[in-house]
Coordinates of C-alpha atoms in Angstrom, one line a residue:
X1 CA 96.5 148.5 109.2
X2 CA 100.3 148.8 109.2
X3 CA 100.6 145.1 109.5
X4 CA 97.9 144.5 106.8
X5 CA 99.6 146.9 104.3
X6 CA 102.9 145.4 105.0
X7 CA 101.5 141.8 104.5
X8 CA 99.9 142.7 101.2
X9 CA 103.1 144.4 100.2
X10 CA 104.9 141.3 101.2
X11 CA 102.8 139.1 99.0
X12 CA 102.6 141.4 96.0
X13 CA 106.3 141.7 96.0
X14 CA 106.2 138.1 94.5
X15 CA 103.4 139.0 91.9
X16 CA 100.8 141.8 92.7
X17 CA 98.2 140.1 90.4
X18 CA 97.6 137.2 92.8
X19 CA 96.8 139.6 95.6
X20 CA 93.4 139.8 94.0
X21 CA 92.9 136.2 94.9
X22 CA 93.8 136.6 98.5
X23 CA 91.5 139.6 98.6
X24 CA 88.7 137.5 97.0
X25 CA 88.9 134.7 99.6
X26 CA 89.0 137.3 102.4
X27 CA 85.9 139.3 101.4
X28 CA 83.8 136.1 100.4
X29 CA 84.6 134.4 103.9
X30 CA 84.2 137.7 105.9
X31 CA 80.6 138.3 104.6
X32 CA 79.5 134.7 104.3
X33 CA 80.7 134.2 107.9
X34 CA 78.4 136.9 109.0
X35 CA 75.4 135.5 107.0
X36 CA 76.0 132.1 108.3
X37 CA 75.9 133.5 112.0
X38 CA 72.8 135.8 111.6
X39 CA 70.5 133.0 110.3
X40 CA 68.9 130.0 112.1
X41 CA 67.7 128.5 109.1
X42 CA 69.7 125.4 108.6
X43 CA 69.1 125.1 104.8
X44 CA 70.4 128.7 104.2
X45 CA 73.4 128.2 106.6
X46 CA 74.4 125.2 104.4
X47 CA 74.0 127.1 101.3
X48 CA 76.2 129.9 102.5
X49 CA 78.8 127.2 103.7
X50 CA 78.7 125.6 100.3
X51 CA 79.2 129.1 98.6
X52 CA 82.3 129.6 100.6
X53 CA 83.6 126.1 99.7
X54 CA 82.9 126.4 96.1
X55 CA 84.6 129.9 95.9
X56 CA 87.8 128.9 97.8
X57 CA 88.0 125.3 96.6
X58 CA 87.2 126.4 93.2
X59 CA 90.1 129.0 93.2
X60 CA 92.4 126.5 94.6
X61 CA 91.3 123.6 92.1
X62 CA 91.7 125.9 89.1
X63 CA 95.1 127.1 89.9
X64 CA 96.6 124.1 91.3
X65 CA 94.9 121.0 89.7
X66 CA 93.4 122.1 86.4
X67 CA 96.3 120.7 84.2
X68 CA 96.7 117.7 86.5
X69 CA 93.0 116.7 85.9
X70 CA 93.4 117.3 82.2
X71 CA 96.5 115.0 82.0
X72 CA 94.6 112.5 84.1
X73 CA 91.7 112.4 81.8
X74 CA 94.0 112.0 78.8
X75 CA 95.7 109.0 80.4
X76 CA 92.4 107.3 81.5
X77 CA 90.5 107.9 78.2
X78 CA 93.3 107.9 75.9
X79 CA 92.2 111.1 74.3
X80 CA 94.3 114.2 73.6
X81 CA 93.3 117.4 75.4
X82 CA 96.4 119.3 74.9
X83 CA 94.4 122.4 73.7
X84 CA 92.9 122.6 77.2
X85 CA 96.3 122.8 78.8
X86 CA 96.7 126.5 80.3
X87 CA 100.0 128.2 81.3
X88 CA 99.0 128.6 84.9
X89 CA 101.3 130.0 87.5
X90 CA 100.6 128.5 91.1
X91 CA 100.0 131.3 93.4
X92 CA 102.5 131.1 96.4
X93 CA 100.8 129.9 99.7
X94 CA 97.2 129.5 98.2
X95 CA 96.8 126.0 100.0
X96 CA 97.8 127.4 103.2
X97 CA 95.6 130.6 103.2
X98 CA 92.6 128.8 101.6
X99 CA 92.4 126.4 104.5
X100 CA 92.9 129.1 107.0
X101 CA 90.1 131.2 105.7
X102 CA 87.9 128.0 105.3
X103 CA 88.4 127.2 109.0
X104 CA 87.0 130.6 109.9
X105 CA 83.7 129.8 108.0
X106 CA 83.3 126.3 109.2
X107 CA 83.9 127.1 112.7
X108 CA 81.0 129.7 112.6
X109 CA 78.8 127.2 110.9
X110 CA 79.4 124.8 113.6
X111 CA 78.8 127.6 116.2
X112 CA 82.5 127.2 117.7
X113 CA 83.1 130.8 116.7
X114 CA 81.5 134.2 116.4
X115 CA 82.5 136.4 113.4
X116 CA 84.4 139.5 113.6
X117 CA 82.8 142.7 112.6
X118 CA 86.1 144.3 111.7
X119 CA 87.2 143.4 108.1
X120 CA 90.6 144.9 108.8
X121 CA 91.2 142.4 111.5
X122 CA 89.9 139.6 109.4
X123 CA 92.0 140.6 106.4
X124 CA 95.0 140.6 108.7
X125 CA 94.2 137.2 110.0
X126 CA 94.1 135.7 106.4
X127 CA 97.2 137.6 105.2
X128 CA 99.5 137.8 108.3
X129 CA 102.9 137.8 106.6
X130 CA 105.0 135.7 108.8
X131 CA 102.9 132.6 108.3
X132 CA 101.0 133.6 104.9
X133 CA 103.2 131.5 102.4
X134 CA 103.8 128.4 104.2
X135 CA 102.1 128.4 107.5
X136 CA 101.5 127.3 110.4
X137 CA 97.7 127.1 109.2
X138 CA 96.3 129.2 112.0
X139 CA 92.7 129.1 113.6
X140 CA 90.7 132.2 114.0
X141 CA 90.1 131.4 117.6
X142 CA 93.8 131.6 118.2
X143 CA 95.0 134.4 116.0
X144 CA 92.2 136.7 115.5
X145 CA 91.8 137.9 119.2
X146 CA 95.4 138.7 119.2
X147 CA 95.2 141.0 116.2
X148 CA 92.1 142.8 117.7
X149 CA 94.4 144.1 120.5
X150 CA 97.1 146.6 120.4
X151 CA 100.2 144.6 119.7
X152 CA 103.0 145.2 122.1
X153 CA 105.7 142.4 122.4
X154 CA 106.9 141.7 125.9
X155 CA 110.8 141.4 126.6
X156 CA 110.5 137.6 126.8
X157 CA 108.7 137.5 123.4
X158 CA 111.5 139.5 121.9
X159 CA 114.2 137.3 123.3
X160 CA 112.3 134.1 122.2
X161 CA 111.6 135.6 118.8
X162 CA 115.1 136.5 118.0
X163 CA 116.2 132.8 119.3
X164 CA 113.5 131.1 117.0
X165 CA 114.5 133.2 114.0
X166 CA 118.1 132.3 114.4
X167 CA 117.5 128.6 115.2
X168 CA 115.1 128.5 112.2
X169 CA 117.5 130.1 109.8
X170 CA 120.4 127.7 111.0
X171 CA 118.2 124.7 110.4
X172 CA 117.1 125.9 106.9
X173 CA 120.3 127.2 105.6
X174 CA 123.0 125.2 107.4
X175 CA 121.2 121.9 107.4
X176 CA 118.3 122.0 104.9
X177 CA 120.2 123.8 102.1
X178 CA 123.4 121.9 102.3
X179 CA 121.7 118.6 102.5
X180 CA 119.4 119.8 99.6
X181 CA 122.4 120.3 97.3
X182 CA 123.2 116.6 97.6
X183 CA 119.6 115.6 97.0
X184 CA 119.1 117.9 93.9
X185 CA 122.5 116.9 92.5
X186 CA 121.7 113.3 92.5
X187 CA 117.9 113.5 91.7
X188 CA 118.6 115.7 88.6
X189 CA 120.7 112.9 87.2
X190 CA 119.4 109.7 88.5
X191 CA 120.9 107.6 85.5
X192 CA 124.4 108.6 86.6
X193 CA 124.1 107.1 90.0
X194 CA 124.0 103.7 91.4
X195 CA 122.0 102.1 94.5
X196 CA 124.0 103.5 97.5
X197 CA 124.0 107.0 96.0
X198 CA 120.4 107.2 95.3
X199 CA 119.5 105.6 98.7
X200 CA 121.6 108.2 100.3
X201 CA 119.7 110.9 98.5
X202 CA 116.3 109.6 99.6
X203 CA 117.5 109.4 103.2
X204 CA 119.3 112.7 103.2
X205 CA 116.0 114.3 101.8
X206 CA 114.2 113.4 105.0
X207 CA 116.5 115.6 106.8
X208 CA 116.5 118.2 104.1
X209 CA 112.5 118.7 104.2
X210 CA 112.4 118.5 107.9
X211 CA 115.2 121.1 108.5
X212 CA 113.6 123.3 105.7
X213 CA 110.1 123.5 106.7
X214 CA 110.6 123.3 110.4
X215 CA 113.1 126.1 109.9
X216 CA 110.6 128.1 108.1
X217 CA 108.0 127.4 110.9
X218 CA 110.4 128.7 113.5
X219 CA 111.3 131.8 111.6
X220 CA 107.5 132.5 111.2
X221 CA 106.9 132.0 114.8
X222 CA 109.9 134.0 115.9
X223 CA 109.1 137.0 113.6
X224 CA 105.5 136.9 114.8
X225 CA 106.7 136.9 118.4
X226 CA 108.7 140.1 117.5
X227 CA 105.3 141.6 116.6
X228 CA 103.7 140.3 119.9
X229 CA 101.8 137.5 118.2
X230 CA 102.0 133.8 119.3
X231 CA 101.6 131.3 116.7
X232 CA 101.2 127.6 117.1
X233 CA 103.9 125.2 117.3
X234 CA 104.0 123.3 113.9
X235 CA 106.7 120.5 114.5
X236 CA 107.4 118.7 117.8
X237 CA 110.4 116.3 117.0
X238 CA 108.7 114.1 114.5
X239 CA 111.7 111.8 114.0
X240 CA 111.5 110.8 117.7
X241 CA 108.1 109.2 116.9
X242 CA 107.6 105.7 118.0
X243 CA 104.8 104.9 115.6
X244 CA 103.3 106.3 112.5
X245 CA 100.3 107.9 114.5
X246 CA 102.5 109.7 116.8
X247 CA 104.5 111.0 113.8
X248 CA 101.3 112.7 112.3
X249 CA 100.8 114.1 115.8
X250 CA 104.4 115.6 115.7
X251 CA 104.7 116.5 111.8
X252 CA 103.0 119.6 110.2
X253 CA 100.7 119.8 113.1
X254 CA 98.7 122.6 111.9
X255 CA 97.9 120.6 108.6
X256 CA 97.3 117.2 110.4
X257 CA 94.8 118.8 113.2
X258 CA 93.1 120.6 110.2
X259 CA 92.5 117.6 108.3
X260 CA 91.4 115.7 111.4
X261 CA 88.8 118.6 112.5
X262 CA 87.5 119.5 109.0
X263 CA 87.8 116.3 107.1
X264 CA 88.2 113.1 109.1
X265 CA 85.7 113.9 111.9
X266 CA 82.9 115.3 109.5
X267 CA 83.4 112.2 107.5
X268 CA 82.5 110.2 110.5
X269 CA 85.9 109.7 112.2
X270 CA 85.9 106.6 114.2
X271 CA 82.3 106.7 115.4
X272 CA 80.7 104.7 112.3
X273 CA 82.4 101.3 112.9
X274 CA 85.7 100.0 112.2
X275 CA 85.5 99.5 108.1
X276 CA 84.2 103.2 107.8
X277 CA 87.1 104.4 110.3
X278 CA 89.7 103.0 107.8
X279 CA 87.9 104.3 104.8
X280 CA 87.8 107.8 106.5
X281 CA 91.5 107.7 107.3
X282 CA 92.4 106.6 103.6
X283 CA 90.2 109.5 102.2
X284 CA 91.8 111.8 104.6
X285 CA 95.4 111.1 103.7
X286 CA 94.7 110.7 100.1
X287 CA 93.4 114.2 100.0
X288 CA 96.3 115.2 102.2
X289 CA 98.7 113.9 99.8
X290 CA 96.7 115.8 96.9
X291 CA 97.0 119.0 99.0
X292 CA 100.8 118.9 98.8
X293 CA 100.7 119.1 94.9
X294 CA 99.0 118.0 91.6
X295 CA 100.9 114.8 91.0
X296 CA 100.2 111.3 91.6
X297 CA 103.3 111.0 93.4
X298 CA 101.7 113.1 96.0
X299 CA 98.6 110.9 96.0
X300 CA 100.8 107.7 96.4
X301 CA 102.6 109.2 99.3
X302 CA 99.2 110.1 101.1
X303 CA 97.8 106.8 100.2
X304 CA 100.9 104.9 102.0
X305 CA 100.6 106.9 105.0
X306 CA 96.8 106.2 104.9
X307 CA 97.8 102.4 104.8
X308 CA 100.3 102.7 107.6
X309 CA 97.8 104.6 109.9
X310 CA 95.0 101.9 109.2
X311 CA 97.4 99.1 109.9
X312 CA 98.6 100.7 113.0
X313 CA 95.0 101.4 114.0
X314 CA 94.1 97.7 113.2
X315 CA 96.9 96.5 115.4
X316 CA 95.9 98.7 118.3
X317 CA 92.4 97.5 118.0
X318 CA 93.5 93.9 118.0
X319 CA 95.7 94.4 121.1
X320 CA 93.0 96.5 122.8
X321 CA 95.2 99.5 123.2
X322 CA 95.1 103.2 122.8
X323 CA 97.9 105.6 122.3
X324 CA 98.4 107.7 125.2
X325 CA 100.3 111.0 124.4
X326 CA 103.8 110.7 126.2
X327 CA 107.0 112.9 125.9
X328 CA 109.1 110.5 127.8
X329 CA 111.4 108.1 126.0
X330 CA 113.2 105.0 127.1
X331 CA 115.9 102.8 125.6
X332 CA 113.5 100.3 124.7
X333 CA 111.8 103.0 122.3
X334 CA 114.9 103.0 120.0
X335 CA 113.8 100.2 117.7
X336 CA 110.3 101.6 117.3
X337 CA 111.6 105.0 116.4
X338 CA 114.0 103.7 113.9
X339 CA 111.2 101.5 112.3
X340 CA 108.9 104.6 112.1
X341 CA 111.7 106.6 110.7
X342 CA 112.3 103.8 108.1
X343 CA 108.7 103.7 106.9
X344 CA 108.5 107.6 106.8
X345 CA 111.9 107.8 104.8
X346 CA 110.5 105.1 102.2
X347 CA 107.5 107.4 101.7
X348 CA 109.7 110.6 101.1
X349 CA 110.8 108.8 97.9
X350 CA 107.5 109.4 96.3
X351 CA 107.3 112.9 97.7
X352 CA 110.6 114.1 96.1
X353 CA 110.6 112.1 93.0
X354 CA 109.3 114.4 90.2
X355 CA 107.6 111.7 88.0
X356 CA 106.5 108.2 88.1
X357 CA 109.3 107.4 85.5
X358 CA 111.9 108.5 88.1
X359 CA 110.2 106.6 90.7
X360 CA 110.4 103.4 88.8
X361 CA 114.1 104.1 87.9
X362 CA 114.8 104.6 91.6
X363 CA 113.3 101.3 92.5
X364 CA 115.1 99.5 89.9
X365 CA 118.4 101.1 91.0
X366 CA 117.8 100.2 94.6
X367 CA 116.6 96.7 94.1
X368 CA 119.5 96.0 91.9
X369 CA 121.9 96.8 94.8
X370 CA 125.4 97.9 93.9
X371 CA 128.0 99.3 96.3
X372 CA 129.8 102.6 95.3
X373 CA 133.5 103.4 95.9
X374 CA 132.0 106.5 97.8
X375 CA 129.9 104.2 100.0
X376 CA 131.9 105.0 103.3
X377 CA 131.9 108.9 102.5
X378 CA 128.2 108.9 102.0
X379 CA 127.7 107.0 105.1
X380 CA 129.7 109.5 107.0
X381 CA 127.9 112.5 105.5
X382 CA 124.6 110.9 106.4
X383 CA 125.7 110.2 110.0
X384 CA 126.9 113.8 110.3
X385 CA 123.5 115.3 109.3
X386 CA 121.5 112.8 111.3
X387 CA 123.6 113.4 114.4
X388 CA 123.2 117.4 114.3
X389 CA 119.4 116.9 113.4
X390 CA 118.8 114.5 116.3
X391 CA 121.0 116.5 118.8
X392 CA 119.0 119.6 118.1
X393 CA 115.5 117.7 118.5
X394 CA 116.9 116.0 121.6
X395 CA 117.9 119.3 123.2
X396 CA 114.5 120.8 122.2
X397 CA 112.7 117.8 123.5
X398 CA 114.5 118.1 126.9
X399 CA 114.6 121.7 127.5
X400 CA 112.2 123.2 125.1
X401 CA 112.5 125.1 121.9
X402 CA 114.2 128.0 123.7
X403 CA 116.8 125.8 125.3
X404 CA 119.6 128.3 124.6
X405 CA 117.9 131.0 126.6
X406 CA 117.8 128.7 129.5
X407 CA 121.5 128.7 130.0
X408 CA 122.3 130.6 133.2
X409 CA 125.3 132.3 131.6
X410 CA 123.8 134.9 129.5
X411 CA 127.2 135.7 127.9
X412 CA 127.5 132.1 126.7
X413 CA 123.9 131.9 125.5
X414 CA 124.0 135.1 123.6
X415 CA 127.4 134.2 122.2
X416 CA 126.4 130.8 120.9
X417 CA 123.2 132.5 119.3
X418 CA 125.3 135.1 117.7
X419 CA 127.8 132.6 116.5
X420 CA 125.1 130.6 114.7
X421 CA 123.6 133.6 113.2
X422 CA 127.2 134.8 111.7
X423 CA 127.9 131.3 110.5
X424 CA 124.5 131.3 108.8
X425 CA 125.0 134.5 107.2
X426 CA 128.4 133.8 106.0
X427 CA 127.1 130.7 104.2
X428 CA 124.3 132.6 102.6
X429 CA 126.8 135.1 101.2
X430 CA 128.9 132.3 99.7
X431 CA 125.8 130.3 98.2
X432 CA 122.2 131.4 97.2
X433 CA 119.8 129.8 99.7
X434 CA 117.6 127.1 98.2
X435 CA 113.8 128.1 97.9
X436 CA 111.6 126.9 100.7
X437 CA 110.3 123.6 99.7
X438 CA 106.7 124.2 100.9
X439 CA 106.5 127.5 98.9
X440 CA 105.4 125.3 96.2
X441 CA 102.3 124.1 97.9

């Protein structure tokens, strides 16, 4: 009850009015989950499931996509619908908790989960504050059983929790925010910059969004550990991926697995022939792009990833190969890692651009390539950020996410953590931290 009240206080601190939406999704899915479980009538079970989908996706669609669809209809039909535009505030974290509560009902419908009888436990599962506003998107089978027990963090969890919070803050503030200031400065005034500077902004944005989002995920997991709760890992060194398929197994894992289990597989996955497989991939990634925001730029971003995934799958089928999960890297993997990173970086252009006009301007500036007097300086800055980011990823890959705790000399280990925390705080006192990027989704 204490955690539930704290979680709602946390959410209401932003805007108390939108806690009604959070409560609505909670109550609807709690009772629909029980109804779906009780009846064996398949027709009724489907009706209940559709009820959950309509309520949850209806709320999400209205608050996130209403004006987007109005604008799209205006463009397609050439009719003015300005009077339909509403001043709608996007509730923070609505995409995350909507997917989380939907997974509960769908799992019960698929008989993979039994409903909880305690609405307090379920309400806490939906609103658990560390991961409420930006994930990871947890499954009930992992999180709910933990919340039904008396939470008592172990010494190991406390150590790992502190380590994750510090590492997350360091990534978000010292890497993500500082990189973000370059990105914002250039993207907010594209006309004043030339090819090298805009290309630099696109490439450094890849570092910003990774440091920002993976930093948040670490903080969320760390805070949860301090409460005795284990959340799933959301990132696994995605920029070390050797192909685009592997990238989506390492990037925003909670979303990619959600889309796989609740969209791609129900559509038929790869079970209905090759053509249908590629169509299913495209639908999944298009909707995955739209999940990120009400903008055609996000749809294009998702479409590009859908095309890349389809081409890679086509190549594997042609060669008669399958991707086997592997955490071992060799020198020969470097060209593939660079190529994959290049493809991902190209798609970030659409993700960061605020409008199609901005995207066209970026392309025109890059294609009409011109060097800058600051080319060398920008290159040095880029190398510095990439080196630090890849060094942290390499250490996590080699020794695990709590690699600092594995140093035998505890004084040295705790000293490094303290130093990182103090440096982060000093920077935060000097400059206001930028908002977490994924708060807007």
